[in-house]
PDB file of C-alpha atoms in Angstrom:
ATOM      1  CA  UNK A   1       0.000   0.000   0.000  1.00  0.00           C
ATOM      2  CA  UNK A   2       1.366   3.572  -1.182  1.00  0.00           C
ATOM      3  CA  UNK A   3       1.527   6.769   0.963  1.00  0.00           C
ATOM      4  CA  UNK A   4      -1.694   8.439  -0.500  1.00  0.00           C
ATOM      5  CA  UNK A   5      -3.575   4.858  -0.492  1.00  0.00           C
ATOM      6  CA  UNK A   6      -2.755   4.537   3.249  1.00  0.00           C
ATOM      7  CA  UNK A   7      -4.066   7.880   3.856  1.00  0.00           C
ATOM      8  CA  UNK A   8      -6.669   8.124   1.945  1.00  0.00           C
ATOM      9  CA  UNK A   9      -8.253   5.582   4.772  1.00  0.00           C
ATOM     10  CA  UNK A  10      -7.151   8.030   7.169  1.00  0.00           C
ATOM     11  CA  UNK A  11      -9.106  10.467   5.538  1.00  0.00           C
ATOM     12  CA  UNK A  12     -12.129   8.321   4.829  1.00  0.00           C
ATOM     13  CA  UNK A  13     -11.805   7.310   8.669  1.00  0.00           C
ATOM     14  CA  UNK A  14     -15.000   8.496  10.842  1.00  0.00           C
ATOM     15  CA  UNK A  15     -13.987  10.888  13.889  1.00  0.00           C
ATOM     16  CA  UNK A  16     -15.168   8.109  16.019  1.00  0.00           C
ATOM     17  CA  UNK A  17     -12.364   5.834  15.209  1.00  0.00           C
ATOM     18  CA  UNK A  18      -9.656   8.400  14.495  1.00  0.00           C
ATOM     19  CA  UNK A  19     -10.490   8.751  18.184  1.00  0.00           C
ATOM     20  CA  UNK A  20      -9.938   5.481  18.736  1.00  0.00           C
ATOM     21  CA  UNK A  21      -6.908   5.305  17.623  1.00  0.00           C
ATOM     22  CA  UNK A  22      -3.862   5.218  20.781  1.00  0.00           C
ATOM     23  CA  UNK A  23      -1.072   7.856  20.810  1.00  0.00           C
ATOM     24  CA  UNK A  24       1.811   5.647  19.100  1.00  0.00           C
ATOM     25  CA  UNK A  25      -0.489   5.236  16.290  1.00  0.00           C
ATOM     26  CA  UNK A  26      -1.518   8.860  16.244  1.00  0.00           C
ATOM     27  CA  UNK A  27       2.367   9.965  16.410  1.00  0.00           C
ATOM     28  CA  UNK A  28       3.062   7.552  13.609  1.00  0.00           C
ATOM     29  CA  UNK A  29       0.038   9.350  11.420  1.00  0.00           C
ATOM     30  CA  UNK A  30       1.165  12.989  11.898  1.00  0.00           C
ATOM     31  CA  UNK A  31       4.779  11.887  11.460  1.00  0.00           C
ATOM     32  CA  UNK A  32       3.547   9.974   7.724  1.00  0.00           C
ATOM     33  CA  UNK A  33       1.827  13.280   7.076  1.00  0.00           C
ATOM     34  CA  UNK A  34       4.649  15.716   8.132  1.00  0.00           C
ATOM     35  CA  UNK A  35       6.908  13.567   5.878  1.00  0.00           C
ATOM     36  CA  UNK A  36       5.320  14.407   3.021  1.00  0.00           C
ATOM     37  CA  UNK A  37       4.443  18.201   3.409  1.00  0.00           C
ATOM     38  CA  UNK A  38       6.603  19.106   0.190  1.00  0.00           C
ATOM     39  CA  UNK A  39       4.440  16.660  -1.719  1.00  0.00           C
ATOM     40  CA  UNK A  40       3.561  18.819  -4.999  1.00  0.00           C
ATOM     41  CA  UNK A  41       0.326  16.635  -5.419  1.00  0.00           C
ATOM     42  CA  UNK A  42      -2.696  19.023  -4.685  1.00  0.00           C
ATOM     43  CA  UNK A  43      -4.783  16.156  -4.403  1.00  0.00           C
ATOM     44  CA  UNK A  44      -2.675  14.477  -1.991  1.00  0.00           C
ATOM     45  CA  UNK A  45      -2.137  17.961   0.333  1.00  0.00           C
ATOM     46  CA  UNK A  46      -5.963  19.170  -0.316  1.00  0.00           C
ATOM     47  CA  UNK A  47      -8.268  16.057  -0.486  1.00  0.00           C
ATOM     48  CA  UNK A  48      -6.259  13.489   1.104  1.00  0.00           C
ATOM     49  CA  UNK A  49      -4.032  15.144   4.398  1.00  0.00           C
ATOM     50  CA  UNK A  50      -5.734  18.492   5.026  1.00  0.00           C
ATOM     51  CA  UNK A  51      -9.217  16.645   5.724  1.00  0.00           C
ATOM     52  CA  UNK A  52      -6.911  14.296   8.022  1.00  0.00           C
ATOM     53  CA  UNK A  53      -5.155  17.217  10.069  1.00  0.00           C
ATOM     54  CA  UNK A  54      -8.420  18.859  10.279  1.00  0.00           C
ATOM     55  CA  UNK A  55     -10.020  16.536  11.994  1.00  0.00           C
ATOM     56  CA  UNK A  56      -6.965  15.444  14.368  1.00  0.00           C
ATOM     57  CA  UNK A  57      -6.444  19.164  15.283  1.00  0.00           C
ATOM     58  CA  UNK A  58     -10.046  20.293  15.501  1.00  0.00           C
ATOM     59  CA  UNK A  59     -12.008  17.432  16.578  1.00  0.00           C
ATOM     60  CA  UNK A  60      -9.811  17.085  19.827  1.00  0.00           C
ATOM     61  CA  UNK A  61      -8.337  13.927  18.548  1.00  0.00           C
ATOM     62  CA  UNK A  62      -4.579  14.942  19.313  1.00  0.00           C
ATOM     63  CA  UNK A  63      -3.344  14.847  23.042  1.00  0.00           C
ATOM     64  CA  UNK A  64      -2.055  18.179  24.374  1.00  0.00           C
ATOM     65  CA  UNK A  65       1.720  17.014  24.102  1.00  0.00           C
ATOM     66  CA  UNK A  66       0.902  16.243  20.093  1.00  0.00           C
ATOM     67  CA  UNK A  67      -0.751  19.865  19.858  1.00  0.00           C
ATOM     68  CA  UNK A  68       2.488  21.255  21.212  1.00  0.00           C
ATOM     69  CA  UNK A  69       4.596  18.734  19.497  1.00  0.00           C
ATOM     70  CA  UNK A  70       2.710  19.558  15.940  1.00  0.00           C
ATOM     71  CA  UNK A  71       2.975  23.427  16.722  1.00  0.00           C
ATOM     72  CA  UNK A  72       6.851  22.627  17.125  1.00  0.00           C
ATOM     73  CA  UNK A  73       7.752  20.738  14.074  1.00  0.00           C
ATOM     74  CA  UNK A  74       5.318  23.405  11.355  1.00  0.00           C
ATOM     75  CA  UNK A  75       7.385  26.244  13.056  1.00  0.00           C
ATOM     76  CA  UNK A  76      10.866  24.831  12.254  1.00  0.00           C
ATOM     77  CA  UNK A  77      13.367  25.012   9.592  1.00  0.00           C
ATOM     78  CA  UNK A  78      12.190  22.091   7.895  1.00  0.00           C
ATOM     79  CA  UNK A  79       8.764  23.374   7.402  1.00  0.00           C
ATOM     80  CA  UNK A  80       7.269  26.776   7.262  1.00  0.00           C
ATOM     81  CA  UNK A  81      11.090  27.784   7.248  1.00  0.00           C
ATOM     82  CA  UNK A  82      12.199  25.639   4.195  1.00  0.00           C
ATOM     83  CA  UNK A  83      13.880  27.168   1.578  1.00  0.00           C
ATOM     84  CA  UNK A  84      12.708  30.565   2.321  1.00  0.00           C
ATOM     85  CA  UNK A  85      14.019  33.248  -0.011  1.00  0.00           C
ATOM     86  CA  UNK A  86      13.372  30.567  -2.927  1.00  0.00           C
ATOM     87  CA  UNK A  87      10.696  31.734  -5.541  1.00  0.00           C
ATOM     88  CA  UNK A  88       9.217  29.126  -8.467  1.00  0.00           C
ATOM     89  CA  UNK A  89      10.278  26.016  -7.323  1.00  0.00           C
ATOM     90  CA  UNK A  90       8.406  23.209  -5.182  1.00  0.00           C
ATOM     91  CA  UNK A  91       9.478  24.446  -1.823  1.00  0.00           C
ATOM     92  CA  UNK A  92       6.891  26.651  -1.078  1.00  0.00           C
ATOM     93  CA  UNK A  93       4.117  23.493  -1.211  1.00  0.00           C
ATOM     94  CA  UNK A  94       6.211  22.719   2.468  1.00  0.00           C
ATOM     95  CA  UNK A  95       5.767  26.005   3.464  1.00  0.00           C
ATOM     96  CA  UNK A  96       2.229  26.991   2.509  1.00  0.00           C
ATOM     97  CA  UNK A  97       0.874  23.602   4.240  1.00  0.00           C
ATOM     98  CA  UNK A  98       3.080  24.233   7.080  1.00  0.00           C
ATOM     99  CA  UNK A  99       1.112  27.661   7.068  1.00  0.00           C
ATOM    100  CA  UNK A 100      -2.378  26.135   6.723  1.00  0.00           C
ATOM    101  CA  UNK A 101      -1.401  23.580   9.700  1.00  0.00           C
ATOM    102  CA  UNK A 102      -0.582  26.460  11.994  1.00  0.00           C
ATOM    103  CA  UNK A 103      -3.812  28.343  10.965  1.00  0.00           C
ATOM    104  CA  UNK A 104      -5.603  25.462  12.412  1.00  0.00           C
ATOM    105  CA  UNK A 105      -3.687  25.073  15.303  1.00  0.00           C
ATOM    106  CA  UNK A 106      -3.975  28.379  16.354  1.00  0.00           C
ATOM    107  CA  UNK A 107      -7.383  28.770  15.388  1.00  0.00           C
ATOM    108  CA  UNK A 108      -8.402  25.315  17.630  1.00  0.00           C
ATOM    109  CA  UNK A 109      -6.184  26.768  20.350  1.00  0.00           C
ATOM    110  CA  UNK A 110      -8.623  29.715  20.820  1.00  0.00           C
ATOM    111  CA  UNK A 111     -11.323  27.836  21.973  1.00  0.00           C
ATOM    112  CA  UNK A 112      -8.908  25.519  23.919  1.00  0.00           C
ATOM    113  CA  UNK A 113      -5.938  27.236  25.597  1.00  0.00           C
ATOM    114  CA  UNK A 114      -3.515  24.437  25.073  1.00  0.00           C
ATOM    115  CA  UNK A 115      -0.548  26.469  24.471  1.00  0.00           C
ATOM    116  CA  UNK A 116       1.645  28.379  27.009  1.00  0.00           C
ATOM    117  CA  UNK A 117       2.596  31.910  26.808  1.00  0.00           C
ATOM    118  CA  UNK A 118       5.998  31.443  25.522  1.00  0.00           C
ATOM    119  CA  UNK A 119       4.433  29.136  22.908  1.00  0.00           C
ATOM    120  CA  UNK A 120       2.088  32.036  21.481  1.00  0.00           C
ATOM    121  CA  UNK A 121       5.195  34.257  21.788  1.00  0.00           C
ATOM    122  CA  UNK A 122       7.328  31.874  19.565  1.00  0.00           C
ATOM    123  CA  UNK A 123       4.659  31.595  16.990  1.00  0.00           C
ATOM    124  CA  UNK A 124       4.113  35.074  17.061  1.00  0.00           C
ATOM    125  CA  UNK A 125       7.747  35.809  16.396  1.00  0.00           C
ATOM    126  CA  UNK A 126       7.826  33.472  14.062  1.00  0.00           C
ATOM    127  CA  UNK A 127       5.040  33.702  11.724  1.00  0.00           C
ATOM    128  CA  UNK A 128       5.729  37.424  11.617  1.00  0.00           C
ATOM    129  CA  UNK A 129       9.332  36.575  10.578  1.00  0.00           C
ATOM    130  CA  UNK A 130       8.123  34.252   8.111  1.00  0.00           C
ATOM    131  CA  UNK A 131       5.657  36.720   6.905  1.00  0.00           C
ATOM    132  CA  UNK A 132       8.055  39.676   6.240  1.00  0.00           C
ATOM    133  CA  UNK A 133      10.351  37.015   4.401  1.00  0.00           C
ATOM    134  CA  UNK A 134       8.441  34.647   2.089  1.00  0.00           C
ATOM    135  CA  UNK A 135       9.139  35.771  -1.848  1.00  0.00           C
ATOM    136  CA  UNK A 136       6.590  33.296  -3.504  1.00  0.00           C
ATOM    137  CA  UNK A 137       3.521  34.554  -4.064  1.00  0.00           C
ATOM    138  CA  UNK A 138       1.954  32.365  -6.479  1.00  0.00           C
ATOM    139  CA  UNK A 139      -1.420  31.440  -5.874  1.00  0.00           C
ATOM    140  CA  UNK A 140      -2.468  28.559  -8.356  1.00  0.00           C
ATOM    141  CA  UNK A 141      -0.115  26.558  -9.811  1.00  0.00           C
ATOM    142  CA  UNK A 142      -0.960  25.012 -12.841  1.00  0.00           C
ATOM    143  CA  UNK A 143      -0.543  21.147 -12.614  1.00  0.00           C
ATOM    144  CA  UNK A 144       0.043  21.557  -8.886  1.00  0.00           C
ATOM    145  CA  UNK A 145      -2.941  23.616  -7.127  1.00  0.00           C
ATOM    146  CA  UNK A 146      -2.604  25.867  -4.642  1.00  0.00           C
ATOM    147  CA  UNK A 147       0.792  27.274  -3.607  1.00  0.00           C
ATOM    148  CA  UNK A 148      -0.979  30.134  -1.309  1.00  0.00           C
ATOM    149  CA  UNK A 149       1.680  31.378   0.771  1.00  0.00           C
ATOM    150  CA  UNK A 150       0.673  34.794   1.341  1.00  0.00           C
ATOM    151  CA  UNK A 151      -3.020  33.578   1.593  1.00  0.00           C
ATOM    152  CA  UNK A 152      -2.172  31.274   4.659  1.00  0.00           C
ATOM    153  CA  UNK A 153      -0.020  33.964   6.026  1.00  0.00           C
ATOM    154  CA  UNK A 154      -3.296  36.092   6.079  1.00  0.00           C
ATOM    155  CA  UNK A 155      -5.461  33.119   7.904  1.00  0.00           C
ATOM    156  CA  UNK A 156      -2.094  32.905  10.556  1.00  0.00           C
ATOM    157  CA  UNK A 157      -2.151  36.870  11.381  1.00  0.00           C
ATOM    158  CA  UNK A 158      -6.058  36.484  11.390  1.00  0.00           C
ATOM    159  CA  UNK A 159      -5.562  33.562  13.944  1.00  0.00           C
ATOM    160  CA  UNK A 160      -3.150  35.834  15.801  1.00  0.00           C
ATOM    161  CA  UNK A 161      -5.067  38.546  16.154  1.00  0.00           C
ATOM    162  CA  UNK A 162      -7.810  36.653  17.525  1.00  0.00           C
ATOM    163  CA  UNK A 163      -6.390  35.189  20.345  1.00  0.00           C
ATOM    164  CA  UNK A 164      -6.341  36.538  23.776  1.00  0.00           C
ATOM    165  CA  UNK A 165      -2.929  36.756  24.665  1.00  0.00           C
ATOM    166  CA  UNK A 166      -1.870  38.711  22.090  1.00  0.00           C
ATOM    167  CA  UNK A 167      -1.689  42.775  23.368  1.00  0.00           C
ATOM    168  CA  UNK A 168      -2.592  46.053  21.445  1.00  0.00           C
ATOM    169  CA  UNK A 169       0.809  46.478  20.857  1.00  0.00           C
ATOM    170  CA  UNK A 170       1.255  43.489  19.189  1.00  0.00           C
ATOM    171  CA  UNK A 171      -1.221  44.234  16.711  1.00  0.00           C
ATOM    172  CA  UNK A 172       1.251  47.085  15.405  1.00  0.00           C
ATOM    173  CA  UNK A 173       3.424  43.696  14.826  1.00  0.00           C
ATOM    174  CA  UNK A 174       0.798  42.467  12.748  1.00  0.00           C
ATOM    175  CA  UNK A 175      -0.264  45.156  10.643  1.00  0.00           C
ATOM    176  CA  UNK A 176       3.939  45.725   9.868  1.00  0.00           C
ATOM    177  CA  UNK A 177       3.432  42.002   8.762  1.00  0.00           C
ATOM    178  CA  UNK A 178       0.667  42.695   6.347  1.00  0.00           C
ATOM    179  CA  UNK A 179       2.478  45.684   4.885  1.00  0.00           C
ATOM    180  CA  UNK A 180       5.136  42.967   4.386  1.00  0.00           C
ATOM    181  CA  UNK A 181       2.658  41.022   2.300  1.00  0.00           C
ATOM    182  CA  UNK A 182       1.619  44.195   0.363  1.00  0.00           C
ATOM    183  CA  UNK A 183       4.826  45.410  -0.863  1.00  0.00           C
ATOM    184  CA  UNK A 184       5.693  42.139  -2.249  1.00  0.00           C
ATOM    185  CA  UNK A 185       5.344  42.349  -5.950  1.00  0.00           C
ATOM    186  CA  UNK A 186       2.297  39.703  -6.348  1.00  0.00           C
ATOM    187  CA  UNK A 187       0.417  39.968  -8.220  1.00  0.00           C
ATOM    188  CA  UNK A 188      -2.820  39.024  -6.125  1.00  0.00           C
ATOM    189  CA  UNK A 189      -5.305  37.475  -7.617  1.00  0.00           C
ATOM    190  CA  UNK A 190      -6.640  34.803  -5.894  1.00  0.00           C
ATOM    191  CA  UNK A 191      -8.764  36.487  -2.733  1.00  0.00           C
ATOM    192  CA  UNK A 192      -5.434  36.959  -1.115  1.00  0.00           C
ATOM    193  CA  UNK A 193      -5.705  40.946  -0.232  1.00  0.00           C
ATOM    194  CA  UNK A 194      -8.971  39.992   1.197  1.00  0.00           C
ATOM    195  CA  UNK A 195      -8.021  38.211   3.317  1.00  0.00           C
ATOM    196  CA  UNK A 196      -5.226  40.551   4.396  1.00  0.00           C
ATOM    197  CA  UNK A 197      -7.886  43.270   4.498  1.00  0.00           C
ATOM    198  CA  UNK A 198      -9.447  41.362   6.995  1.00  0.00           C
ATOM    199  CA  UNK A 199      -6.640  40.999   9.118  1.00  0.00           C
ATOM    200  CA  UNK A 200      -7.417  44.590   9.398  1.00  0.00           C
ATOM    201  CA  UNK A 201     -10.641  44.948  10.426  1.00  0.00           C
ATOM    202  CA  UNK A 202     -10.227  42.120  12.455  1.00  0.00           C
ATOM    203  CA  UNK A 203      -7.676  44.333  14.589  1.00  0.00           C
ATOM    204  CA  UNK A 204     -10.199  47.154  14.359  1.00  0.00           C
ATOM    205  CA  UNK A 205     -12.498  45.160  15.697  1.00  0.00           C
ATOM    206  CA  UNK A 206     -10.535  44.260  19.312  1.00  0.00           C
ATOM    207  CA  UNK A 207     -10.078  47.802  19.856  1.00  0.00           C
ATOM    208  CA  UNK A 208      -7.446  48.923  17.939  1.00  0.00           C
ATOM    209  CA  UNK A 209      -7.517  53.231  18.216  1.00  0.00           C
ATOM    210  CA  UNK A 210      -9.304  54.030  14.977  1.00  0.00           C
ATOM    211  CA  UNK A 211      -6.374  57.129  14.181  1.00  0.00           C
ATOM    212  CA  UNK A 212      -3.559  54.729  14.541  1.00  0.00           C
ATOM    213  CA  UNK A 213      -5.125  52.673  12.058  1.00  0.00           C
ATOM    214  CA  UNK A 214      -5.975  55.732   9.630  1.00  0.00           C
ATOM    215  CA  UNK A 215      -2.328  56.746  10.320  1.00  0.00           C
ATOM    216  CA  UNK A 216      -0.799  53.446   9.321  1.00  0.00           C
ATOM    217  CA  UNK A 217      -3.255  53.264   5.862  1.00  0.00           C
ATOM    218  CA  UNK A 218      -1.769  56.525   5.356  1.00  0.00           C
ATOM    219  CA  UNK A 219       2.130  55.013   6.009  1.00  0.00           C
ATOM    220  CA  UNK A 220       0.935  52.494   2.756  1.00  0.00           C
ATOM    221  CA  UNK A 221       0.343  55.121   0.430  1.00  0.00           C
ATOM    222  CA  UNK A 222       3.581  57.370   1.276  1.00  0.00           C
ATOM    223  CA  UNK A 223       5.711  54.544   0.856  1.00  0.00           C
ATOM    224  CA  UNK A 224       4.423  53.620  -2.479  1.00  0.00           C
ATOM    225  CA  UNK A 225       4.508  56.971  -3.405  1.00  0.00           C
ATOM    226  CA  UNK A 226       8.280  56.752  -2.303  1.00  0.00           C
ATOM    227  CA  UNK A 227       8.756  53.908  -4.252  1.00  0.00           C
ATOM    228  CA  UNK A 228       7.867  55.756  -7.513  1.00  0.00           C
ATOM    229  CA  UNK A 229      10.517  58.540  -6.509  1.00  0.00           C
ATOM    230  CA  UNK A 230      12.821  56.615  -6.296  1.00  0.00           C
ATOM    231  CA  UNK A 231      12.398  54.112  -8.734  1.00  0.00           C
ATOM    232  CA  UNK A 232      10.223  55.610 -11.291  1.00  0.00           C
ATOM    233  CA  UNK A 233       7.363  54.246 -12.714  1.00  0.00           C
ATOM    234  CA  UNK A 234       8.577  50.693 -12.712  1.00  0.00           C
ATOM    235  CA  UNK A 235       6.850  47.173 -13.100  1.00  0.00           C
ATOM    236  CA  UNK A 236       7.142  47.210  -9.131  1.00  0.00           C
ATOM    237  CA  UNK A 237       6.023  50.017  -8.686  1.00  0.00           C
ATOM    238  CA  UNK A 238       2.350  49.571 -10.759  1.00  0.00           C
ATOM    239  CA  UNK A 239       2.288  45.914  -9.184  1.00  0.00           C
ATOM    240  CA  UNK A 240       2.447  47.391  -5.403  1.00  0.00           C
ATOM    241  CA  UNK A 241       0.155  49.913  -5.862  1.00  0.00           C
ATOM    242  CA  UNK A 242      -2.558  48.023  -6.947  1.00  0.00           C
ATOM    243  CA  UNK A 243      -1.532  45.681  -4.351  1.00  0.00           C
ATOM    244  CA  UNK A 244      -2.143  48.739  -1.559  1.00  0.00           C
ATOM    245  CA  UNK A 245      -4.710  50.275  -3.547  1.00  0.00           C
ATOM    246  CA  UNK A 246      -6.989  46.971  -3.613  1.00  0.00           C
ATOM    247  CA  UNK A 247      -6.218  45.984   0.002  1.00  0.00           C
ATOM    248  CA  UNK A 248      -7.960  49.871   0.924  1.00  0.00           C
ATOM    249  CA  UNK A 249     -10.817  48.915  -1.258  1.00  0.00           C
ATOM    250  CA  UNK A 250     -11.436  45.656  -0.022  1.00  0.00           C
ATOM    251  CA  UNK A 251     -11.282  46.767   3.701  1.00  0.00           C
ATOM    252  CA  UNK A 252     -13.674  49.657   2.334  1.00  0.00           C
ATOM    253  CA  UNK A 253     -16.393  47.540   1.380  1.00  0.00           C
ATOM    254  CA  UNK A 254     -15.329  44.970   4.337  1.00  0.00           C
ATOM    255  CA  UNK A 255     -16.532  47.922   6.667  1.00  0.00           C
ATOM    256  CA  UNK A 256     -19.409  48.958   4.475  1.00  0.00           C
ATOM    257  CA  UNK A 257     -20.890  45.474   4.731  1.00  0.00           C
ATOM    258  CA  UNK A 258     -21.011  45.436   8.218  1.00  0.00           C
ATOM    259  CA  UNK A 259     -22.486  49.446   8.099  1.00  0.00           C
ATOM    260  CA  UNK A 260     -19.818  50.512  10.712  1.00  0.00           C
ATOM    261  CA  UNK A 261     -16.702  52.651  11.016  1.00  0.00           C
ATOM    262  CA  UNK A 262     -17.958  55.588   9.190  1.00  0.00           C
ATOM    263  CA  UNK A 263     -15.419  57.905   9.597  1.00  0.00           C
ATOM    264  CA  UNK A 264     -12.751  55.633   9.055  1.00  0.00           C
ATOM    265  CA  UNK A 265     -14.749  54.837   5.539  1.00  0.00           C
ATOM    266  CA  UNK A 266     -14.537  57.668   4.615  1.00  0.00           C
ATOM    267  CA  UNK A 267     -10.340  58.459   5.294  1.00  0.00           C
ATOM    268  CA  UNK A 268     -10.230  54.981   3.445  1.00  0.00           C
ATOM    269  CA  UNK A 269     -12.017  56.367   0.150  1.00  0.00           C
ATOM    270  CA  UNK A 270     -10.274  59.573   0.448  1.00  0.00           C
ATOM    271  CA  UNK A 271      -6.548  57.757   0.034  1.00  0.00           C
ATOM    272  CA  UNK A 272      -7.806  55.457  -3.002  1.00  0.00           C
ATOM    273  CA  UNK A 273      -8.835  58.793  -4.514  1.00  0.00           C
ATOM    274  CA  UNK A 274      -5.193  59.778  -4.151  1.00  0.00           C
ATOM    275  CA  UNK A 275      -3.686  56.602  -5.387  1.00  0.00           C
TER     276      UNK A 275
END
């Protein structure tokens, strides 16, 4: 029996007997999966593993030591860490499902609390490092599927900014992170800026003071603007601003749809007018 054969009965597996199964045989599955993280089969990361680490990490099937464990390994260099700084090759399927796998850790974790303080902290630094240094930005790649690095980056700094022990200040962390994934050349095209934009609003919507926000929107658009000095009117240039200039739309109509922040609506419009 071949790797996807053995679990695609993983995956076919009802939550009652992934339950079932004891923690040797549950180390043994994440391990199979974790080996195979670079696979460049979509079918085999989408349809065959994600539906298995979904369930493990959000149907309380993994022990608290395998949450922390799991948490661990997607943080290291062999994972969401592997061959950063590459761009086109295979590498980033490791690091985009390393990405997703975090996303659901961290998003289980808030209802949960498994993880410690210094836990949070280290995923914190680390997705943010990540974040500021990941250079493939491909969304769909043909023959392959998804690639979605920046797009999982998004659902990490969304999971981030949703759980409790992370402070106000952080969230200036996270919205430096964002800007990270902005001023990356892109282009965008898959529903990745909106789901940066609401990173965003997310923030907004813990608290965040409404001028610091309208102060760091305004940061964007100087430092495109600054890119064009100094640069001219480059390739870069025209791929960053629309980058910026569709992340302020989307977080426009974000805010619109949920008929709030009125005043900030209306400092948003007024900088894509200027763009």
């Amino acid at each position: 029996m071949d790797f996807k054969e053995k679990m695609s009965k993983y995956a076919e597996m009802s939550l009652k007997n992934l339950k079932a199964l004891n923690g040797e045989e549950i180390t043994l599955l994440i391990d199979d999966i974790l080996g195979n993280f670079a696979s460049s089969s979509a079918e085999l990361r989408y349809d065959v593993m994600y539906p298995i680490l979904n369930k493990l990490i959000s149907k309380n099937v993994l022990s608290e030591k395998e949450f922390s464990r799991l948490l661990k390994l997607c943080l290291d260099e062999q994972r969401l860490f592997y061959n950063l700084g590459q761009k086109g090759d295979d590498s980033v399927f490791t690091r985009a499902f390393s990405s997703l796998t975090l996303y659901i850790l961290l998003d289980a974790n808030r209802k949960k609390q498994v993880f410690s303080v210094p836990e949070i902290d280290n995923a914190f630094e680390r997705i943010l490092q990540y974040a500021e240094r990941e250079v493939d930005t491909r969304g769909y790649v043909e023959g392959k599927g998804w690639a979605f690095a920046v797009a999982h980056t998004a659902d990490m700094l969304q999971a981030l900014v949703q759980n409790p022990l992370i402070t106000q200040e952080n969230y200036r962390d996270i919205l430096g992170a964002v800007k990270s994934c902005l001023f990356k050349e892109g282009p965008y095209v898959d529903g990745e800026i909106d789901r940066l934009a609401t990173v965003a609003k997310l923030i907004m919507e813990k608290g965040f003071v409404t001028d610091a926000l309208e102060a760091w929107m305004k940061s964007l658009v100087v430092a495109v603007d600054e890119i064009k000095e100094k640069e001219g009117a480059t390739y870069q240039h025209f791929r960053i601003n629309a980058n910026v200039n569709n992340f302020l739309r989307s977080l426009y109509f974000q805010f619109k749809k949920s008929g709030d922040r009125v005043k900030l609506r209306v400092s948003i419009f007024e900088l894509i007018k200027i763009m």
